[in-house]
PDB file of C-alpha atoms in Angstrom:
ATOM      1  CA  MET A 189       0.034   0.009   0.377  1.00 92.00           C
ATOM      2  CA  ILE A 190       0.921   3.144  -0.564  1.00 96.00           C
ATOM      3  CA  THR A 191      -0.170   6.912   1.090  1.00 97.00           C
ATOM      4  CA  LEU A 192       1.035   9.924   1.456  1.00 98.00           C
ATOM      5  CA  THR A 193      -0.313  12.084   4.199  1.00 97.00           C
ATOM      6  CA  GLU A 194       0.514  15.153   6.494  1.00 97.00           C
ATOM      7  CA  ALA A 195      -0.064  13.997   9.449  1.00 97.00           C
ATOM      8  CA  PRO A 196       3.195  12.855  11.647  1.00 97.00           C
ATOM      9  CA  PHE A 197       2.999   8.945  11.883  1.00 97.00           C
ATOM     10  CA  ASP A 198       4.745   5.936  14.594  1.00 97.00           C
ATOM     11  CA  PRO A 199       7.143   3.776  12.488  1.00 97.00           C
ATOM     12  CA  GLY A 200       6.472   1.285  15.204  1.00 97.00           C
ATOM     13  CA  ALA A 201       2.772   1.193  15.292  1.00 97.00           C
ATOM     14  CA  LEU A 202       2.942   1.000  11.712  1.00 98.00           C
ATOM     15  CA  LEU A 203       5.359  -2.184  12.024  1.00 98.00           C
ATOM     16  CA  GLY A 204       3.596  -3.476  14.447  1.00 98.00           C
ATOM     17  CA  ASP A 205       0.786  -4.027  12.385  1.00 97.00           C
ATOM     18  CA  PHE A 206       2.393  -4.474   9.020  1.00 98.00           C
ATOM     19  CA  SER A 207       3.886  -7.624  10.821  1.00 97.00           C
ATOM     20  CA  ARG A 208       0.748  -9.221  12.144  1.00 96.00           C
ATOM     21  CA  GLY A 209      -0.803 -12.557  11.211  1.00 94.00           C
ATOM     22  CA  ARG A 210       2.040 -13.664   7.892  1.00 95.00           C
ATOM     23  CA  THR A 211       2.103 -17.451   8.129  1.00 93.00           C
ATOM     24  CA  GLU A 212       3.805 -17.603   4.946  1.00 92.00           C
ATOM     25  CA  THR A 213       6.012 -14.511   5.374  1.00 96.00           C
ATOM     26  CA  GLY A 214       9.373 -15.580   6.785  1.00 96.00           C
ATOM     27  CA  ALA A 215      11.375 -11.807   6.995  1.00 98.00           C
ATOM     28  CA  ILE A 216       9.922  -7.892   7.264  1.00 98.00           C
ATOM     29  CA  ALA A 217      12.546  -5.318   6.572  1.00 98.00           C
ATOM     30  CA  SER A 218      12.031  -1.628   7.524  1.00 98.00           C
ATOM     31  CA  PHE A 219      13.482   1.846   6.839  1.00 98.00           C
ATOM     32  CA  THR A 220      12.648   4.846   8.874  1.00 98.00           C
ATOM     33  CA  GLY A 221      13.937   7.549   7.420  1.00 96.00           C
ATOM     34  CA  LEU A 222      13.374  11.009   9.633  1.00 95.00           C
ATOM     35  CA  ALA A 223      14.355  14.921   8.857  1.00 92.00           C
ATOM     36  CA  ARG A 224      17.215  16.027   9.678  1.00 86.00           C
ATOM     37  CA  ALA A 225      18.122  19.094  11.922  1.00 81.00           C
ATOM     38  CA  GLU A 226      21.632  19.910   9.475  1.00 77.00           C
ATOM     39  CA  GLU A 227      22.416  21.413  12.576  1.00 75.00           C
ATOM     40  CA  GLY A 228      20.613  24.021  12.576  1.00 73.00           C
ATOM     41  CA  ALA A 229      20.992  24.975   8.659  1.00 72.00           C
ATOM     42  CA  ALA A 230      16.809  23.710   8.031  1.00 67.00           C
ATOM     43  CA  GLN A 231      14.054  24.243  10.721  1.00 84.00           C
ATOM     44  CA  ILE A 232      11.578  22.996   8.358  1.00 91.00           C
ATOM     45  CA  LEU A 233      11.572  20.724   5.772  1.00 92.00           C
ATOM     46  CA  GLU A 234       8.317  21.232   3.057  1.00 94.00           C
ATOM     47  CA  LEU A 235       7.248  18.390   0.790  1.00 96.00           C
ATOM     48  CA  GLU A 236       5.147  18.562  -2.158  1.00 97.00           C
ATOM     49  CA  ALA A 237       3.957  15.681  -4.376  1.00 97.00           C
ATOM     50  CA  TYR A 238       1.070  15.524  -6.870  1.00 97.00           C
ATOM     51  CA  PRO A 239      -1.965  14.111  -5.385  1.00 96.00           C
ATOM     52  CA  GLY A 240      -2.875  11.054  -7.505  1.00 96.00           C
ATOM     53  CA  PHE A 241       0.147  11.354  -9.873  1.00 97.00           C
ATOM     54  CA  THR A 242       2.800  10.768  -6.825  1.00 97.00           C
ATOM     55  CA  GLU A 243       1.372   7.354  -5.704  1.00 97.00           C
ATOM     56  CA  ALA A 244       0.965   5.883  -8.872  1.00 97.00           C
ATOM     57  CA  ARG A 245       4.854   6.699  -9.774  1.00 96.00           C
ATOM     58  CA  ILE A 246       5.431   4.865  -6.427  1.00 97.00           C
ATOM     59  CA  GLY A 247       3.021   2.235  -7.185  1.00 96.00           C
ATOM     60  CA  GLU A 248       4.543   1.477 -10.314  1.00 96.00           C
ATOM     61  CA  ILE A 249       8.068   1.101  -8.780  1.00 95.00           C
ATOM     62  CA  ALA A 250       6.560  -1.039  -5.608  1.00 97.00           C
ATOM     63  CA  GLU A 251       5.274  -3.417  -8.055  1.00 96.00           C
ATOM     64  CA  GLU A 252       8.748  -3.955  -9.939  1.00 96.00           C
ATOM     65  CA  ALA A 253       9.873  -4.280  -6.515  1.00 97.00           C
ATOM     66  CA  ARG A 254       7.463  -6.673  -6.060  1.00 97.00           C
ATOM     67  CA  ALA A 255       7.939  -8.891  -9.147  1.00 97.00           C
ATOM     68  CA  ARG A 256      11.983  -8.987  -8.776  1.00 97.00           C
ATOM     69  CA  PHE A 257      12.268  -9.671  -5.405  1.00 97.00           C
ATOM     70  CA  SER A 258       9.249 -12.440  -4.830  1.00 97.00           C
ATOM     71  CA  LEU A 259       7.881  -9.795  -2.420  1.00 98.00           C
ATOM     72  CA  ASP A 260       4.685 -11.221   0.296  1.00 97.00           C
ATOM     73  CA  ASP A 261       3.295  -7.611   0.704  1.00 97.00           C
ATOM     74  CA  PHE A 262       5.087  -4.218   0.986  1.00 98.00           C
ATOM     75  CA  LEU A 263       3.779  -0.997   3.211  1.00 98.00           C
ATOM     76  CA  VAL A 264       4.966   2.573   1.508  1.00 98.00           C
ATOM     77  CA  LEU A 265       4.372   5.310   3.785  1.00 98.00           C
ATOM     78  CA  HIS A 266       5.657   9.240   3.120  1.00 98.00           C
ATOM     79  CA  ARG A 267       4.963  12.179   4.598  1.00 98.00           C
ATOM     80  CA  VAL A 268       3.915  15.437   2.663  1.00 97.00           C
ATOM     81  CA  GLY A 269       3.830  19.489   3.763  1.00 97.00           C
ATOM     82  CA  LYS A 270       6.242  20.935   6.568  1.00 96.00           C
ATOM     83  CA  ILE A 271       8.144  18.121   8.844  1.00 96.00           C
ATOM     84  CA  ALA A 272       9.847  18.631  11.750  1.00 94.00           C
ATOM     85  CA  PRO A 273      13.324  17.460  12.030  1.00 93.00           C
ATOM     86  CA  GLY A 274      13.410  14.813  14.057  1.00 94.00           C
ATOM     87  CA  GLU A 275      10.196  13.491  12.989  1.00 96.00           C
ATOM     88  CA  ALA A 276       9.648  10.792  10.715  1.00 97.00           C
ATOM     89  CA  ILE A 277       9.478  11.474   6.576  1.00 96.00           C
ATOM     90  CA  VAL A 278       9.316   8.163   4.840  1.00 97.00           C
ATOM     91  CA  PHE A 279       8.443   4.463   5.902  1.00 98.00           C
ATOM     92  CA  VAL A 280       9.112   1.478   4.001  1.00 98.00           C
ATOM     93  CA  ALA A 281       7.985  -1.932   4.821  1.00 98.00           C
ATOM     94  CA  THR A 282       8.772  -5.109   2.493  1.00 98.00           C
ATOM     95  CA  ALA A 283       7.781  -8.793   3.414  1.00 98.00           C
ATOM     96  CA  ALA A 284       9.207 -12.075   2.074  1.00 98.00           C
ATOM     97  CA  ARG A 285       9.501 -15.695   2.511  1.00 97.00           C
ATOM     98  CA  HIS A 286      13.434 -14.282   3.331  1.00 96.00           C
ATOM     99  CA  ARG A 287      15.274 -12.071   4.590  1.00 97.00           C
ATOM    100  CA  ARG A 288      17.812 -10.853   1.746  1.00 98.00           C
ATOM    101  CA  ALA A 289      14.702 -11.032  -1.010  1.00 98.00           C
ATOM    102  CA  ALA A 290      13.303  -8.443   2.216  1.00 98.00           C
ATOM    103  CA  PHE A 291      16.471  -6.305   3.180  1.00 98.00           C
ATOM    104  CA  GLU A 292      16.952  -5.671  -1.156  1.00 98.00           C
ATOM    105  CA  ALA A 293      13.734  -4.783  -1.532  1.00 98.00           C
ATOM    106  CA  CYS A 294      13.696  -1.861   1.222  1.00 98.00           C
ATOM    107  CA  ASP A 295      16.845  -0.426   0.198  1.00 97.00           C
ATOM    108  CA  PHE A 296      15.969  -0.547  -4.005  1.00 97.00           C
ATOM    109  CA  LEU A 297      12.290   1.428  -3.278  1.00 97.00           C
ATOM    110  CA  MET A 298      14.201   4.180  -0.617  1.00 96.00           C
ATOM    111  CA  ASP A 299      16.798   4.397  -3.516  1.00 94.00           C
ATOM    112  CA  TYR A 300      14.152   5.044  -6.467  1.00 93.00           C
ATOM    113  CA  LEU A 301      12.419   7.326  -3.287  1.00 94.00           C
ATOM    114  CA  LYS A 302      15.025   9.200  -1.872  1.00 90.00           C
ATOM    115  CA  SER A 303      16.241  10.306  -6.062  1.00 87.00           C
ATOM    116  CA  LYS A 304      12.829  10.012  -8.176  1.00 86.00           C
ATOM    117  CA  ALA A 305       9.669  10.212  -6.576  1.00 94.00           C
ATOM    118  CA  PRO A 306       7.821  12.346  -7.725  1.00 96.00           C
ATOM    119  CA  PHE A 307       8.152  15.238  -4.752  1.00 96.00           C
ATOM    120  CA  TRP A 308       9.033  18.527  -4.900  1.00 95.00           C
ATOM    121  CA  LYS A 309      11.524  19.504  -1.623  1.00 93.00           C
ATOM    122  CA  LYS A 310      11.863  22.937   0.131  1.00 92.00           C
ATOM    123  CA  SER A 311      14.303  23.234   3.443  1.00 90.00           C
ATOM    124  CA  HIS A 312      12.623  26.564   5.085  1.00 89.00           C
ATOM    125  CA  GLY A 313      16.207  27.659   7.484  1.00 85.00           C
ATOM    126  CA  PRO A 314      17.362  30.948   8.695  1.00 85.00           C
ATOM    127  CA  ASP A 315      18.581  32.196   5.792  1.00 83.00           C
ATOM    128  CA  GLY A 316      15.108  31.464   3.891  1.00 88.00           C
ATOM    129  CA  ALA A 317      14.081  29.053   2.077  1.00 89.00           C
ATOM    130  CA  ARG A 318      15.387  26.681  -1.033  1.00 89.00           C
ATOM    131  CA  TRP A 319      14.470  23.563  -3.430  1.00 89.00           C
ATOM    132  CA  ILE A 320      16.650  20.628  -3.146  1.00 86.00           C
ATOM    133  CA  GLU A 321      17.672  19.312  -6.432  1.00 75.00           C
ATOM    134  CA  PRO A 322      19.132  15.610  -5.971  1.00 68.00           C
ATOM    135  CA  THR A 323      22.371  14.354  -4.934  1.00 71.00           C
ATOM    136  CA  SER A 324      24.538  12.583  -6.719  1.00 73.00           C
ATOM    137  CA  GLN A 325      25.190  10.247  -3.897  1.00 77.00           C
ATOM    138  CA  ASP A 326      20.973   9.863  -4.724  1.00 74.00           C
ATOM    139  CA  HIS A 327      21.514   8.853  -8.524  1.00 75.00           C
ATOM    140  CA  ALA A 328      24.961   6.627  -8.021  1.00 80.00           C
ATOM    141  CA  ASP A 329      22.320   5.102  -5.591  1.00 82.00           C
ATOM    142  CA  LEU A 330      19.825   3.927  -8.445  1.00 81.00           C
ATOM    143  CA  GLY A 331      22.351   2.815 -10.456  1.00 83.00           C
ATOM    144  CA  ARG A 332      23.492   0.169  -8.609  1.00 85.00           C
ATOM    145  CA  TRP A 333      20.547  -0.992  -9.415  1.00 83.00           C
ATOM    146  CA  GLU A 334      19.977  -0.871 -12.948  1.00 80.00           C
ATOM    147  CA  LYS A 335      23.426  -2.282 -13.702  1.00 65.00           C
ATOM    148  CA  GLU A 336      21.917  -5.244 -11.478  1.00 60.00           C
ATOM    149  CA  SER A 337      19.329  -5.789 -14.070  1.00 52.00           C
ATOM    150  CA  SER A 338      21.035  -5.113 -17.143  1.00 47.00           C
TER     151      SER A 338
ATOM    152  CA  MET B  37      -9.878  25.747 -20.937  1.00 91.00           C
ATOM    153  CA  ALA B  38      -7.285  23.638 -19.035  1.00 95.00           C
ATOM    154  CA  LYS B  39      -6.608  23.595 -15.548  1.00 97.00           C
ATOM    155  CA  VAL B  40      -3.081  24.089 -15.353  1.00 98.00           C
ATOM    156  CA  LEU B  41      -0.974  23.080 -12.479  1.00 98.00           C
ATOM    157  CA  LEU B  42       2.436  24.120 -11.407  1.00 98.00           C
ATOM    158  CA  PHE B  43       5.019  22.226  -8.953  1.00 97.00           C
ATOM    159  CA  GLY B  44       7.581  23.329  -7.034  1.00 95.00           C
ATOM    160  CA  ARG B  45       9.645  25.965  -8.335  1.00 94.00           C
ATOM    161  CA  LEU B  46       7.858  26.806 -10.819  1.00 97.00           C
ATOM    162  CA  SER B  47       4.938  27.950  -8.475  1.00 96.00           C
ATOM    163  CA  ASP B  48       7.213  30.014  -7.241  1.00 95.00           C
ATOM    164  CA  VAL B  49       7.621  31.917 -10.173  1.00 96.00           C
ATOM    165  CA  ALA B  50       4.360  32.426 -10.765  1.00 97.00           C
ATOM    166  CA  GLY B  51       3.033  32.664  -8.186  1.00 97.00           C
ATOM    167  CA  TRP B  52      -0.047  30.379  -8.331  1.00 98.00           C
ATOM    168  CA  ARG B  53      -0.096  26.913  -8.391  1.00 97.00           C
ATOM    169  CA  GLU B  54      -3.315  25.984 -10.068  1.00 97.00           C
ATOM    170  CA  ARG B  55      -5.420  28.105 -13.319  1.00 97.00           C
ATOM    171  CA  GLU B  56      -7.522  27.889 -15.231  1.00 96.00           C
ATOM    172  CA  VAL B  57      -6.022  28.625 -19.306  1.00 95.00           C
ATOM    173  CA  ALA B  58      -7.302  28.659 -22.759  1.00 94.00           C
ATOM    174  CA  GLY B  59      -5.262  26.535 -25.300  1.00 93.00           C
ATOM    175  CA  ALA B  60      -5.764  24.027 -27.794  1.00 95.00           C
ATOM    176  CA  THR B  61      -2.132  22.142 -27.589  1.00 96.00           C
ATOM    177  CA  VAL B  62       0.315  21.690 -24.994  1.00 96.00           C
ATOM    178  CA  GLY B  63       2.552  24.310 -26.646  1.00 96.00           C
ATOM    179  CA  ALA B  64      -0.333  26.964 -27.234  1.00 96.00           C
ATOM    180  CA  LEU B  65      -1.208  26.720 -23.300  1.00 96.00           C
ATOM    181  CA  ARG B  66       2.836  27.067 -23.224  1.00 95.00           C
ATOM    182  CA  ALA B  67       2.993  30.062 -25.604  1.00 96.00           C
ATOM    183  CA  ARG B  68       0.365  31.734 -23.592  1.00 96.00           C
ATOM    184  CA  LEU B  69       1.851  31.576 -20.053  1.00 97.00           C
ATOM    185  CA  ALA B  70       4.788  32.652 -21.222  1.00 97.00           C
ATOM    186  CA  ALA B  71       3.250  35.985 -23.582  1.00 97.00           C
ATOM    187  CA  GLU B  72       1.374  36.550 -19.805  1.00 96.00           C
ATOM    188  CA  ASP B  73       5.129  36.268 -17.652  1.00 97.00           C
ATOM    189  CA  ALA B  74       8.544  35.762 -19.331  1.00 97.00           C
ATOM    190  CA  ASP B  75      10.024  34.551 -16.063  1.00 97.00           C
ATOM    191  CA  LEU B  76       7.469  31.608 -15.806  1.00 97.00           C
ATOM    192  CA  GLY B  77       7.320  30.960 -19.493  1.00 97.00           C
ATOM    193  CA  GLU B  78      11.713  30.738 -19.191  1.00 97.00           C
ATOM    194  CA  ALA B  79      10.693  28.789 -16.447  1.00 96.00           C
ATOM    195  CA  LEU B  80       8.953  26.329 -18.687  1.00 96.00           C
ATOM    196  CA  ALA B  81      11.140  25.604 -20.964  1.00 94.00           C
ATOM    197  CA  ALA B  82      14.012  25.024 -18.279  1.00 92.00           C
ATOM    198  CA  PRO B  83      15.965  21.709 -19.132  1.00 88.00           C
ATOM    199  CA  GLY B  84      14.093  18.803 -16.783  1.00 89.00           C
ATOM    200  CA  VAL B  85      11.255  20.590 -17.040  1.00 94.00           C
ATOM    201  CA  GLN B  86       8.467  17.041 -18.141  1.00 96.00           C
ATOM    202  CA  VAL B  87       4.657  18.093 -18.971  1.00 97.00           C
ATOM    203  CA  ALA B  88       1.821  15.652 -17.979  1.00 98.00           C
ATOM    204  CA  VAL B  89      -1.439  15.904 -19.176  1.00 98.00           C
ATOM    205  CA  ASP B  90      -4.298  13.922 -17.149  1.00 97.00           C
ATOM    206  CA  GLN B  91      -1.648  12.490 -14.524  1.00 97.00           C
ATOM    207  CA  ALA B  92       0.192  10.607 -17.625  1.00 96.00           C
ATOM    208  CA  ILE B  93       3.524  12.724 -18.845  1.00 96.00           C
ATOM    209  CA  VAL B  94       3.675  13.409 -22.488  1.00 96.00           C
ATOM    210  CA  ARG B  95       6.266  14.604 -25.010  1.00 93.00           C
ATOM    211  CA  GLY B  96       6.108  17.368 -28.019  1.00 90.00           C
ATOM    212  CA  ASP B  97       2.833  19.122 -28.284  1.00 93.00           C
ATOM    213  CA  PRO B  98      -0.043  16.855 -27.869  1.00 94.00           C
ATOM    214  CA  ALA B  99      -3.665  18.732 -28.124  1.00 95.00           C
ATOM    215  CA  LEU B 100      -6.110  18.528 -25.625  1.00 96.00           C
ATOM    216  CA  ALA B 101      -9.358  17.972 -24.707  1.00 94.00           C
ATOM    217  CA  SER B 102     -12.229  20.224 -22.848  1.00 91.00           C
ATOM    218  CA  GLY B 103     -11.304  20.183 -19.258  1.00 94.00           C
ATOM    219  CA  ALA B 104      -7.673  18.216 -19.940  1.00 97.00           C
ATOM    220  CA  GLU B 105      -5.353  18.608 -16.173  1.00 98.00           C
ATOM    221  CA  VAL B 106      -1.759  20.183 -17.382  1.00 98.00           C
ATOM    222  CA  ALA B 107       1.116  19.777 -14.670  1.00 98.00           C
ATOM    223  CA  PHE B 108       4.538  21.076 -14.853  1.00 98.00           C
ATOM    224  CA  LEU B 109       6.761  19.224 -12.760  1.00 97.00           C
ATOM    225  CA  PRO B 110      10.231  20.745 -12.484  1.00 94.00           C
ATOM    226  CA  PRO B 111      13.078  17.707 -11.239  1.00 91.00           C
ATOM    227  CA  MET B 112      11.492  15.641  -8.895  1.00 90.00           C
ATOM    228  CA  SER B 113      13.778  15.511  -6.466  1.00 84.00           C
ATOM    229  CA  GLY B 114      12.803  12.146  -4.343  1.00 85.00           C
ATOM    230  CA  GLY B 115      11.845  13.003  -0.462  1.00 82.00           C
TER     231      GLY B 115
END
């Protein structure tokens, strides 16, 4: 399931709910991303999405992950709007029969979400606001998966 | 009329996020927006700006049905 939310969320509760009631899943991996304060340079992070479009594009990649890693299930929750340092921005959980697939699918989804997902990101700091473009490290991280698939 | 949506820095440049704009094609919309606001015209033509019609990415200069939703998307930054 793919969800965008303006409200803060509790990653522990999400993981508990995601894990419950599974009898064939042997492995669940999860990742929680938090907003960093950047030593005071970023006071508030603002994320804009294109409702409908953003969920659909993430859903396509999640279905790719489901097929590639034979996932039993996945959950992606992403904040939009204004996010304070220390709050969770993103939560990804993957369920598979074995641990390697769960770890790799979680890593794969995060590399996509951090570099290419349809979000526009603005940092509000003491010197005003600025739009943030993806870093070359984000693109290099995504490139790992392209090489392996060719 | 098409419903035009601007995202990211494009809405900062324009000072609006959503507007009805007349235009029979994506190119006609761009031309009208650029004629009204040269800064926005330049921002829309910047490298990496993609266009979605009714939530699907398009290229070139497709014709627009009445009431189409046309979104201009600056380079996506990820979350």
